[in-house]
């Protein structure tokens, strides 16, 4: 178990895949730090470095509005685990303690490296299922919805996918101890952050062993040759073994086959579920409903799988609703970072009611902020009211807000000050009519 003073350096090593097995040897899964949330500062640093490289090299693209949209999806994706992870892990622990077929705890190093391989193997098949089964694609398409490919894309995640990923991992409870399972699951996720970039062309012979930016660019492509390829998490061997590897050839165009034209995070999260439901309504029969849910995204009720993947029309017209002031993009980015901080400091000891209250606030906030980026006529007034309500709540119910440490008191005071400044900015912009609304 690590002291609090050692955690920042350990979190950095974990983020860089350099943590030694002895550093992450825990007796129970409850002792395992949340390495994903602790890696956020390093992710933001890498985003800054990538932005500088994109500006200097003129390779790739990083738009503030698209990046904010990705970070918002990342925030939403980290809300639901606070509800389900503890309950899924209770089930995982129960299965392990009562039904495990082998106890590897006395062989820690062997179990550690075996878990690394098994977690990656399970990830490959769950990831592949997310592309080849409609119900799972409805969740995973969020991650593929950006037409840019940079490190912010790694943060663009589904609110619902993590829950089903946990469920499909339950067979590992038969032989993998809970703490090592939790550690390796987070390490597998963290490894995949750096591969979402166009700044690294290739990594030489290592591309045959580990997942890499070139292979993952293909995975995110909507060119016909890219569809359903390169599902690897960490190790490329699974794509070679199961025939899904594709080398990067012609220029890759990113996003969905039918591109998304919205910054609305709720719309993005629910878009494909609506599509499935609409198809289900076209024929009321169990067989048809089964097909709509469990067939692949290329299947339609009319033509089955006889639907060719459309070629990408060039020049590509990307969605970029940029009718707003550049300052509004910055404003949105700052406020999204504040929401990220708020979501990070909510204590796991808080009640379900407090979770629901905080998370309802975060969901409403991101919806309003992204509506501003789409120049919705009501958004600036709604944002003004949100800021006023936030300041009022912090002042009146500051004791209620404290479900973390004393340092959070100062953080909330700072946030109250920022929101007060927001009110001044919003009121000034509104009075001067600097915003054009639809």
CSV table of C-alpha atoms in Angstrom, one decimal:
chain,number,residue,atom,x,y,z
A,1,UNK,CA,0.0,0.0,0.0
A,2,UNK,CA,1.3,3.4,-1.0
A,3,UNK,CA,1.4,6.6,1.1
A,4,UNK,CA,-0.4,9.7,-0.2
A,5,UNK,CA,2.9,11.4,-0.8
A,6,UNK,CA,4.0,8.6,-3.1
A,7,UNK,CA,0.8,8.5,-5.1
A,8,UNK,CA,1.5,11.3,-7.6
A,9,UNK,CA,4.7,9.7,-8.8
A,10,UNK,CA,3.1,6.3,-8.9
A,11,UNK,CA,0.2,7.7,-10.8
A,12,UNK,CA,2.6,9.1,-13.4
A,13,UNK,CA,4.4,5.8,-13.7
A,14,UNK,CA,1.1,4.0,-14.1
A,15,UNK,CA,0.1,6.5,-16.8
A,16,UNK,CA,3.4,5.8,-18.6
A,17,UNK,CA,3.0,2.0,-18.2
A,18,UNK,CA,6.2,2.0,-16.0
A,19,UNK,CA,4.7,1.0,-12.7
A,20,UNK,CA,6.5,-2.0,-11.1
A,21,UNK,CA,4.3,-4.9,-10.0
A,22,UNK,CA,5.4,-4.5,-6.4
A,23,UNK,CA,4.2,-0.9,-6.4
A,24,UNK,CA,0.6,-1.9,-7.2
A,25,UNK,CA,0.4,-5.0,-4.9
A,26,UNK,CA,-2.8,-4.5,-2.9
A,27,UNK,CA,-4.6,-6.8,-0.5
A,28,UNK,CA,-8.1,-5.8,-1.6
A,29,UNK,CA,-9.6,-3.9,-4.5
A,30,UNK,CA,-10.8,-1.2,-2.1
A,31,UNK,CA,-7.2,-0.1,-1.6
A,32,UNK,CA,-6.5,0.4,-5.3
A,33,UNK,CA,-6.3,4.2,-6.1
A,34,UNK,CA,-8.3,5.5,-9.1
A,35,UNK,CA,-5.3,5.7,-11.4
A,36,UNK,CA,-7.6,7.0,-14.3
A,37,UNK,CA,-8.7,10.1,-12.4
A,38,UNK,CA,-5.2,10.6,-11.0
A,39,UNK,CA,-3.9,10.6,-14.6
A,40,UNK,CA,-6.1,13.6,-15.6
A,41,UNK,CA,-3.4,16.2,-15.0
A,42,UNK,CA,-0.9,14.3,-17.1
A,43,UNK,CA,-3.5,13.9,-19.8
A,44,UNK,CA,-4.1,17.7,-19.9
A,45,UNK,CA,-0.4,18.3,-20.0
A,46,UNK,CA,-0.1,15.9,-23.0
A,47,UNK,CA,-3.0,17.7,-24.7
A,48,UNK,CA,-1.2,21.0,-24.4
A,49,UNK,CA,2.0,19.5,-25.9
A,50,UNK,CA,0.0,18.0,-28.7
A,51,UNK,CA,-1.7,21.3,-29.4
A,52,UNK,CA,1.7,23.0,-29.7
A,53,UNK,CA,2.9,20.2,-32.1
A,54,UNK,CA,-0.2,20.5,-34.3
A,55,UNK,CA,0.3,24.3,-34.5
A,56,UNK,CA,4.0,24.0,-35.5
A,57,UNK,CA,3.8,21.0,-37.8
A,58,UNK,CA,0.4,21.7,-39.4
A,59,UNK,CA,-0.3,18.0,-39.1
A,60,UNK,CA,-3.7,16.9,-37.7
A,61,UNK,CA,-6.3,19.1,-36.2
A,62,UNK,CA,-7.4,20.2,-32.8
A,63,UNK,CA,-10.5,22.4,-32.6
A,64,UNK,CA,-11.5,23.8,-29.3
A,65,UNK,CA,-15.2,23.2,-29.8
A,66,UNK,CA,-14.7,19.5,-30.8
A,67,UNK,CA,-12.2,19.1,-28.0
A,68,UNK,CA,-14.6,20.5,-25.4
A,69,UNK,CA,-17.3,18.1,-26.8
A,70,UNK,CA,-14.9,15.2,-26.3
A,71,UNK,CA,-14.0,16.2,-22.7
A,72,UNK,CA,-17.7,16.7,-21.9
A,73,UNK,CA,-18.4,13.1,-23.0
A,74,UNK,CA,-15.4,12.0,-20.9
A,75,UNK,CA,-17.0,13.7,-17.8
A,76,UNK,CA,-20.3,12.0,-18.5
A,77,UNK,CA,-18.6,8.6,-18.9
A,78,UNK,CA,-17.0,8.9,-15.4
A,79,UNK,CA,-20.4,9.7,-13.7
A,80,UNK,CA,-22.0,6.3,-14.0
A,81,UNK,CA,-19.1,4.2,-12.7
A,82,UNK,CA,-19.6,5.9,-9.3
A,83,UNK,CA,-22.9,4.0,-9.1
A,84,UNK,CA,-22.2,0.6,-10.6
A,85,UNK,CA,-18.5,-0.1,-10.0
A,86,UNK,CA,-18.8,-0.8,-6.3
A,87,UNK,CA,-21.8,-3.1,-6.9
A,88,UNK,CA,-20.3,-4.9,-9.8
A,89,UNK,CA,-17.1,-5.4,-7.8
A,90,UNK,CA,-19.2,-6.8,-4.9
A,91,UNK,CA,-20.4,-9.4,-7.3
A,92,UNK,CA,-16.9,-10.0,-8.7
A,93,UNK,CA,-15.5,-10.5,-5.2
A,94,UNK,CA,-18.4,-12.9,-4.4
A,95,UNK,CA,-17.7,-15.0,-7.4
A,96,UNK,CA,-14.0,-15.0,-6.7
A,97,UNK,CA,-14.3,-15.9,-3.1
A,98,UNK,CA,-16.9,-18.7,-3.6
A,99,UNK,CA,-16.3,-20.1,-7.1
A,100,UNK,CA,-12.7,-19.5,-8.1
A,101,UNK,CA,-11.2,-22.6,-9.8
A,102,UNK,CA,-7.6,-21.8,-8.9
A,103,UNK,CA,-6.0,-19.5,-6.3
A,104,UNK,CA,-3.0,-17.7,-7.8
A,105,UNK,CA,-2.4,-15.3,-4.9
A,106,UNK,CA,0.7,-17.1,-3.7
A,107,UNK,CA,2.2,-16.5,-7.2
A,108,UNK,CA,1.8,-12.8,-7.5
A,109,UNK,CA,4.1,-12.1,-10.4
A,110,UNK,CA,2.6,-14.9,-12.4
A,111,UNK,CA,-0.9,-13.7,-11.7
A,112,UNK,CA,0.1,-10.1,-12.4
A,113,UNK,CA,1.4,-10.8,-15.9
A,114,UNK,CA,-1.3,-13.4,-16.6
A,115,UNK,CA,-4.0,-10.8,-15.8
A,116,UNK,CA,-2.3,-8.3,-18.1
A,117,UNK,CA,-2.8,-10.8,-21.0
A,118,UNK,CA,-6.3,-12.0,-20.0
A,119,UNK,CA,-7.6,-8.5,-19.5
A,120,UNK,CA,-6.3,-7.5,-22.9
A,121,UNK,CA,-7.9,-10.6,-24.5
A,122,UNK,CA,-11.3,-9.9,-22.9
A,123,UNK,CA,-11.0,-6.3,-24.0
A,124,UNK,CA,-10.4,-7.3,-27.6
A,125,UNK,CA,-13.5,-9.4,-27.7
A,126,UNK,CA,-15.7,-6.8,-25.9
A,127,UNK,CA,-14.4,-4.1,-28.2
A,128,UNK,CA,-15.1,-6.2,-31.2
A,129,UNK,CA,-18.6,-6.9,-29.9
A,130,UNK,CA,-19.1,-3.1,-29.5
A,131,UNK,CA,-18.5,-2.8,-33.3
A,132,UNK,CA,-20.4,-5.8,-34.5
A,133,UNK,CA,-23.5,-5.8,-32.3
A,134,UNK,CA,-26.0,-3.0,-32.6
A,135,UNK,CA,-26.8,-2.6,-28.9
A,136,UNK,CA,-23.2,-2.3,-28.0
A,137,UNK,CA,-22.4,-0.1,-31.0
A,138,UNK,CA,-25.1,2.3,-29.7
A,139,UNK,CA,-22.8,2.9,-26.7
A,140,UNK,CA,-19.5,2.8,-28.4
A,141,UNK,CA,-20.3,5.0,-31.4
A,142,UNK,CA,-19.9,8.0,-29.0
A,143,UNK,CA,-16.1,7.3,-29.0
A,144,UNK,CA,-16.0,7.3,-32.8
A,145,UNK,CA,-18.2,10.4,-33.4
A,146,UNK,CA,-15.4,13.0,-33.6
A,147,UNK,CA,-14.2,14.0,-37.1
A,148,UNK,CA,-10.9,15.0,-35.5
A,149,UNK,CA,-8.3,12.5,-34.3
A,150,UNK,CA,-6.2,13.8,-31.4
A,151,UNK,CA,-5.8,13.1,-27.7
A,152,UNK,CA,-9.1,14.7,-26.8
A,153,UNK,CA,-10.8,11.9,-28.8
A,154,UNK,CA,-9.5,9.4,-26.3
A,155,UNK,CA,-11.7,11.1,-23.7
A,156,UNK,CA,-14.9,10.9,-25.8
A,157,UNK,CA,-16.6,7.9,-24.1
A,158,UNK,CA,-20.0,6.4,-23.5
A,159,UNK,CA,-21.9,6.8,-20.2
A,160,UNK,CA,-23.1,3.2,-20.5
A,161,UNK,CA,-20.3,1.1,-22.0
A,162,UNK,CA,-18.3,0.7,-18.9
A,163,UNK,CA,-21.0,-1.1,-17.1
A,164,UNK,CA,-21.3,-3.8,-19.8
A,165,UNK,CA,-17.6,-4.0,-20.0
A,166,UNK,CA,-17.5,-4.9,-16.4
A,167,UNK,CA,-20.2,-7.5,-16.8
A,168,UNK,CA,-18.3,-9.2,-19.6
A,169,UNK,CA,-15.2,-9.4,-17.5
A,170,UNK,CA,-16.9,-11.4,-14.7
A,171,UNK,CA,-15.6,-14.8,-16.0
A,172,UNK,CA,-12.1,-13.6,-14.9
A,173,UNK,CA,-13.4,-13.8,-11.3
A,174,UNK,CA,-12.9,-17.5,-11.6
A,175,UNK,CA,-9.2,-17.2,-11.4
A,176,UNK,CA,-8.1,-13.5,-11.2
A,177,UNK,CA,-8.1,-11.8,-7.8
A,178,UNK,CA,-10.1,-8.6,-7.5
A,179,UNK,CA,-7.2,-6.1,-6.8
A,180,UNK,CA,-5.1,-7.2,-9.7
A,181,UNK,CA,-8.2,-7.2,-12.0
A,182,UNK,CA,-8.9,-3.6,-11.1
A,183,UNK,CA,-5.3,-2.5,-11.5
A,184,UNK,CA,-4.8,-4.1,-14.9
A,185,UNK,CA,-8.2,-2.9,-16.2
A,186,UNK,CA,-7.2,0.7,-15.4
A,187,UNK,CA,-3.8,0.2,-16.9
A,188,UNK,CA,-5.3,-1.2,-20.1
A,189,UNK,CA,-7.5,1.9,-20.4
A,190,UNK,CA,-4.7,4.3,-19.6
A,191,UNK,CA,-2.4,2.8,-22.2
A,192,UNK,CA,-4.9,3.6,-25.0
A,193,UNK,CA,-4.8,7.3,-24.3
A,194,UNK,CA,-1.6,8.1,-26.2
A,195,UNK,CA,-2.5,6.2,-29.4
A,196,UNK,CA,-5.1,8.8,-30.3
A,197,UNK,CA,-2.8,11.1,-32.2
A,198,UNK,CA,-1.6,12.0,-35.7
A,199,UNK,CA,1.7,13.3,-34.3
A,200,UNK,CA,3.3,9.9,-34.1
A,201,UNK,CA,3.6,8.4,-37.6
A,202,UNK,CA,4.9,5.0,-36.6
A,203,UNK,CA,7.0,3.3,-33.9
A,204,UNK,CA,8.9,0.9,-36.1
A,205,UNK,CA,9.0,-2.8,-35.2
A,206,UNK,CA,7.1,-2.3,-32.0
A,207,UNK,CA,4.0,-1.9,-34.1
A,208,UNK,CA,3.9,-5.6,-34.5
A,209,UNK,CA,3.7,-6.1,-30.7
A,210,UNK,CA,1.7,-3.2,-29.1
A,211,UNK,CA,-1.2,-1.1,-30.2
A,212,UNK,CA,0.0,2.2,-31.7
A,213,UNK,CA,-1.3,5.4,-33.3
A,214,UNK,CA,-1.1,4.1,-36.9
A,215,UNK,CA,-3.1,1.0,-36.2
A,216,UNK,CA,-5.6,2.9,-34.1
A,217,UNK,CA,-6.0,5.7,-36.8
A,218,UNK,CA,-7.3,2.9,-39.1
A,219,UNK,CA,-9.6,1.8,-36.4
A,220,UNK,CA,-11.2,5.3,-36.1
A,221,UNK,CA,-11.4,5.7,-39.9
A,222,UNK,CA,-14.7,5.7,-41.9
A,223,UNK,CA,-13.0,4.8,-45.1
A,224,UNK,CA,-14.4,1.4,-46.3
A,225,UNK,CA,-11.0,-0.3,-45.8
A,226,UNK,CA,-11.0,0.8,-42.1
A,227,UNK,CA,-14.3,-0.5,-40.9
A,228,UNK,CA,-14.2,-3.2,-38.2
A,229,UNK,CA,-10.4,-3.4,-38.1
A,230,UNK,CA,-7.7,-3.2,-35.3
A,231,UNK,CA,-9.7,-3.8,-32.1
A,232,UNK,CA,-6.5,-4.2,-30.0
A,233,UNK,CA,-6.3,-2.7,-26.5
A,234,UNK,CA,-2.6,-3.1,-25.7
A,235,UNK,CA,-1.3,-6.2,-27.7
A,236,UNK,CA,-1.7,-6.4,-31.5
A,237,UNK,CA,-1.5,-10.2,-31.4
A,238,UNK,CA,-5.2,-10.6,-31.1
A,239,UNK,CA,-5.9,-8.7,-34.4
A,240,UNK,CA,-3.3,-10.9,-36.1
A,241,UNK,CA,-4.8,-14.1,-34.7
A,242,UNK,CA,-8.4,-13.3,-35.4
A,243,UNK,CA,-8.0,-11.7,-38.8
A,244,UNK,CA,-8.9,-8.1,-38.0
A,245,UNK,CA,-5.6,-6.4,-38.6
A,246,UNK,CA,-5.4,-3.7,-41.2
A,247,UNK,CA,-2.3,-1.6,-42.1
A,248,UNK,CA,-2.7,2.2,-42.6
A,249,UNK,CA,-2.6,2.8,-46.3
A,250,UNK,CA,-4.5,5.7,-47.9
A,251,UNK,CA,-5.4,8.8,-46.0
A,252,UNK,CA,-7.8,8.1,-43.1
A,253,UNK,CA,-11.0,10.2,-42.6
A,254,UNK,CA,-12.4,10.0,-39.1
A,255,UNK,CA,-15.8,9.9,-37.6
A,256,UNK,CA,-19.0,7.9,-38.2
A,257,UNK,CA,-20.0,6.6,-41.6
A,258,UNK,CA,-23.0,8.9,-41.3
A,259,UNK,CA,-21.2,11.9,-39.6
A,260,UNK,CA,-22.7,13.5,-36.5
A,261,UNK,CA,-23.6,17.2,-36.8
A,262,UNK,CA,-23.9,18.3,-33.2
A,263,UNK,CA,-22.0,19.2,-30.1
A,264,UNK,CA,-25.0,18.2,-27.9
A,265,UNK,CA,-23.5,15.5,-25.6
A,266,UNK,CA,-26.9,14.0,-24.6
A,267,UNK,CA,-27.9,13.7,-28.3
A,268,UNK,CA,-24.5,12.0,-29.0
A,269,UNK,CA,-25.0,9.5,-26.1
A,270,UNK,CA,-28.6,8.5,-27.1
A,271,UNK,CA,-28.4,8.9,-30.9
A,272,UNK,CA,-28.0,5.3,-32.0
A,273,UNK,CA,-30.4,4.0,-29.3
A,274,UNK,CA,-33.1,6.1,-30.9
A,275,UNK,CA,-32.1,4.6,-34.3
A,276,UNK,CA,-32.5,1.0,-32.9
A,277,UNK,CA,-35.8,1.9,-31.3
A,278,UNK,CA,-37.1,3.4,-34.6
A,279,UNK,CA,-36.2,0.3,-36.5
A,280,UNK,CA,-37.9,-1.9,-33.9
A,281,UNK,CA,-41.2,0.0,-34.3
A,282,UNK,CA,-41.2,-0.8,-38.0
A,283,UNK,CA,-42.2,-4.4,-37.3
A,284,UNK,CA,-43.7,-5.7,-34.1
A,285,UNK,CA,-42.2,-9.2,-33.9
A,286,UNK,CA,-39.7,-10.8,-31.5
A,287,UNK,CA,-37.5,-12.0,-34.4
A,288,UNK,CA,-37.4,-8.5,-35.8
A,289,UNK,CA,-36.7,-6.9,-32.4
A,290,UNK,CA,-33.9,-9.4,-31.8
A,291,UNK,CA,-32.3,-8.6,-35.2
A,292,UNK,CA,-32.5,-4.8,-34.5
A,293,UNK,CA,-30.7,-5.3,-31.2
A,294,UNK,CA,-28.1,-8.0,-31.9
A,295,UNK,CA,-27.4,-7.7,-35.6
A,296,UNK,CA,-24.5,-5.5,-36.7
A,297,UNK,CA,-24.6,-1.8,-37.5
A,298,UNK,CA,-24.4,-2.6,-41.2
A,299,UNK,CA,-27.7,-4.5,-41.0
A,300,UNK,CA,-31.0,-2.9,-42.0
A,301,UNK,CA,-34.6,-4.3,-41.9
A,302,UNK,CA,-35.0,-3.7,-45.6
A,303,UNK,CA,-31.7,-5.1,-47.0
A,304,UNK,CA,-30.1,-7.2,-44.2
A,305,UNK,CA,-26.4,-6.9,-44.6
A,306,UNK,CA,-26.5,-6.0,-48.3
A,307,UNK,CA,-25.7,-2.4,-47.7
A,308,UNK,CA,-22.3,-1.3,-49.1
A,309,UNK,CA,-20.1,1.0,-47.0
A,310,UNK,CA,-20.2,4.4,-48.7
A,311,UNK,CA,-17.0,5.9,-50.0
A,312,UNK,CA,-15.9,9.1,-48.3
A,313,UNK,CA,-16.8,12.1,-50.5
A,314,UNK,CA,-13.9,14.5,-50.9
A,315,UNK,CA,-13.3,17.3,-50.2
A,316,UNK,CA,-14.7,16.3,-46.8
A,317,UNK,CA,-17.0,18.9,-45.1
A,318,UNK,CA,-16.5,18.5,-41.3
A,319,UNK,CA,-19.1,19.8,-38.9
A,320,UNK,CA,-17.9,23.1,-37.4
A,321,UNK,CA,-20.7,25.3,-36.2
A,322,UNK,CA,-18.4,28.3,-35.5
A,323,UNK,CA,-20.8,31.2,-35.6
A,324,UNK,CA,-19.9,32.1,-32.0
A,325,UNK,CA,-17.1,34.2,-30.7
A,326,UNK,CA,-13.7,32.6,-30.1
A,327,UNK,CA,-14.0,33.8,-26.6
A,328,UNK,CA,-17.0,31.6,-26.1
A,329,UNK,CA,-15.0,28.6,-27.0
A,330,UNK,CA,-12.5,29.5,-24.3
A,331,UNK,CA,-15.3,30.2,-21.8
A,332,UNK,CA,-16.8,26.8,-22.5
A,333,UNK,CA,-13.4,25.1,-22.1
A,334,UNK,CA,-12.8,26.7,-18.8
A,335,UNK,CA,-16.2,25.8,-17.4
A,336,UNK,CA,-15.9,22.2,-18.6
A,337,UNK,CA,-12.6,22.0,-16.8
A,338,UNK,CA,-14.3,23.2,-13.6
A,339,UNK,CA,-17.0,20.6,-14.1
A,340,UNK,CA,-14.3,18.0,-14.5
A,341,UNK,CA,-12.8,19.1,-11.2
A,342,UNK,CA,-16.2,19.0,-9.5
A,343,UNK,CA,-16.8,15.4,-10.7
A,344,UNK,CA,-13.4,14.4,-9.5
A,345,UNK,CA,-13.7,15.6,-5.9
A,346,UNK,CA,-17.1,14.0,-5.1
A,347,UNK,CA,-16.4,11.5,-2.3
A,348,UNK,CA,-17.2,7.9,-2.8
A,349,UNK,CA,-18.7,8.0,0.7
A,350,UNK,CA,-21.4,10.4,-0.4
A,351,UNK,CA,-25.0,9.2,-0.4
A,352,UNK,CA,-26.9,8.2,-3.5
A,353,UNK,CA,-29.0,11.3,-3.2
A,354,UNK,CA,-25.8,13.5,-3.2
A,355,UNK,CA,-24.5,11.6,-6.2
A,356,UNK,CA,-27.7,12.2,-8.0
A,357,UNK,CA,-27.8,15.9,-7.1
A,358,UNK,CA,-24.2,16.5,-8.2
A,359,UNK,CA,-24.5,14.5,-11.4
A,360,UNK,CA,-27.8,16.0,-12.4
A,361,UNK,CA,-26.1,19.4,-12.0
A,362,UNK,CA,-23.2,18.3,-14.1
A,363,UNK,CA,-25.4,16.8,-16.9
A,364,UNK,CA,-27.5,19.9,-17.0
A,365,UNK,CA,-24.4,22.1,-17.0
A,366,UNK,CA,-22.8,20.4,-20.0
A,367,UNK,CA,-26.0,20.4,-21.9
A,368,UNK,CA,-26.3,24.2,-21.5
A,369,UNK,CA,-22.6,24.9,-22.2
A,370,UNK,CA,-22.7,22.8,-25.4
A,371,UNK,CA,-26.0,24.5,-26.4
A,372,UNK,CA,-24.0,27.7,-26.3
A,373,UNK,CA,-21.5,26.3,-28.8
A,374,UNK,CA,-24.4,25.5,-31.1
A,375,UNK,CA,-25.7,29.1,-30.7
A,376,UNK,CA,-29.1,28.1,-29.3
A,377,UNK,CA,-31.3,31.1,-28.7
A,378,UNK,CA,-32.0,30.2,-25.1
A,379,UNK,CA,-28.5,29.1,-24.1
A,380,UNK,CA,-26.9,32.3,-22.8
A,381,UNK,CA,-29.9,33.1,-20.5
A,382,UNK,CA,-29.9,29.5,-19.2
A,383,UNK,CA,-26.1,29.7,-18.6
A,384,UNK,CA,-26.6,33.0,-16.7
A,385,UNK,CA,-29.2,31.4,-14.5
A,386,UNK,CA,-26.9,28.3,-14.0
A,387,UNK,CA,-24.1,30.5,-12.8
A,388,UNK,CA,-26.3,32.5,-10.4
A,389,UNK,CA,-27.8,29.3,-9.0
A,390,UNK,CA,-24.3,27.8,-8.5
A,391,UNK,CA,-23.0,30.7,-6.6
A,392,UNK,CA,-26.2,30.9,-4.5
A,393,UNK,CA,-26.0,27.2,-3.7
A,394,UNK,CA,-22.4,27.2,-2.7
A,395,UNK,CA,-22.9,30.2,-0.4
A,396,UNK,CA,-26.1,28.9,1.3
A,397,UNK,CA,-25.4,25.2,1.4
A,398,UNK,CA,-21.6,25.1,1.7
A,399,UNK,CA,-21.7,22.5,4.4
A,400,UNK,CA,-23.8,20.2,2.2
A,401,UNK,CA,-21.2,20.6,-0.5
A,402,UNK,CA,-18.5,19.1,1.6
A,403,UNK,CA,-18.3,15.4,1.0
A,404,UNK,CA,-14.5,15.5,0.5
A,405,UNK,CA,-11.6,17.0,2.4
A,406,UNK,CA,-11.1,20.5,3.9
A,407,UNK,CA,-9.1,21.5,0.9
A,408,UNK,CA,-12.3,21.2,-1.1
A,409,UNK,CA,-13.7,24.2,0.9
A,410,UNK,CA,-11.2,26.5,-0.7
A,411,UNK,CA,-11.8,24.8,-4.0
A,412,UNK,CA,-15.5,25.6,-3.8
A,413,UNK,CA,-14.8,29.2,-2.8
A,414,UNK,CA,-12.6,29.5,-5.8
A,415,UNK,CA,-15.3,28.0,-8.0
A,416,UNK,CA,-17.9,30.4,-6.5
A,417,UNK,CA,-15.6,33.2,-7.5
A,418,UNK,CA,-15.1,31.9,-11.0
A,419,UNK,CA,-18.9,31.5,-11.4
A,420,UNK,CA,-19.4,35.1,-10.2
A,421,UNK,CA,-17.0,36.3,-12.8
A,422,UNK,CA,-18.9,34.2,-15.4
A,423,UNK,CA,-22.1,36.1,-14.5
A,424,UNK,CA,-20.4,39.4,-15.2
A,425,UNK,CA,-19.0,38.2,-18.5
A,426,UNK,CA,-22.3,36.7,-19.6
A,427,UNK,CA,-24.3,39.7,-18.6
A,428,UNK,CA,-21.9,42.0,-20.5
A,429,UNK,CA,-21.9,39.9,-23.6
A,430,UNK,CA,-25.7,39.7,-23.5
A,431,UNK,CA,-26.2,43.4,-23.1
A,432,UNK,CA,-23.8,44.3,-25.9
A,433,UNK,CA,-25.4,41.8,-28.3
A,434,UNK,CA,-22.1,40.2,-29.2
A,435,UNK,CA,-23.7,36.9,-29.6
A,436,UNK,CA,-25.7,35.9,-32.7
A,437,UNK,CA,-28.5,33.4,-32.1
A,438,UNK,CA,-30.4,31.2,-34.3
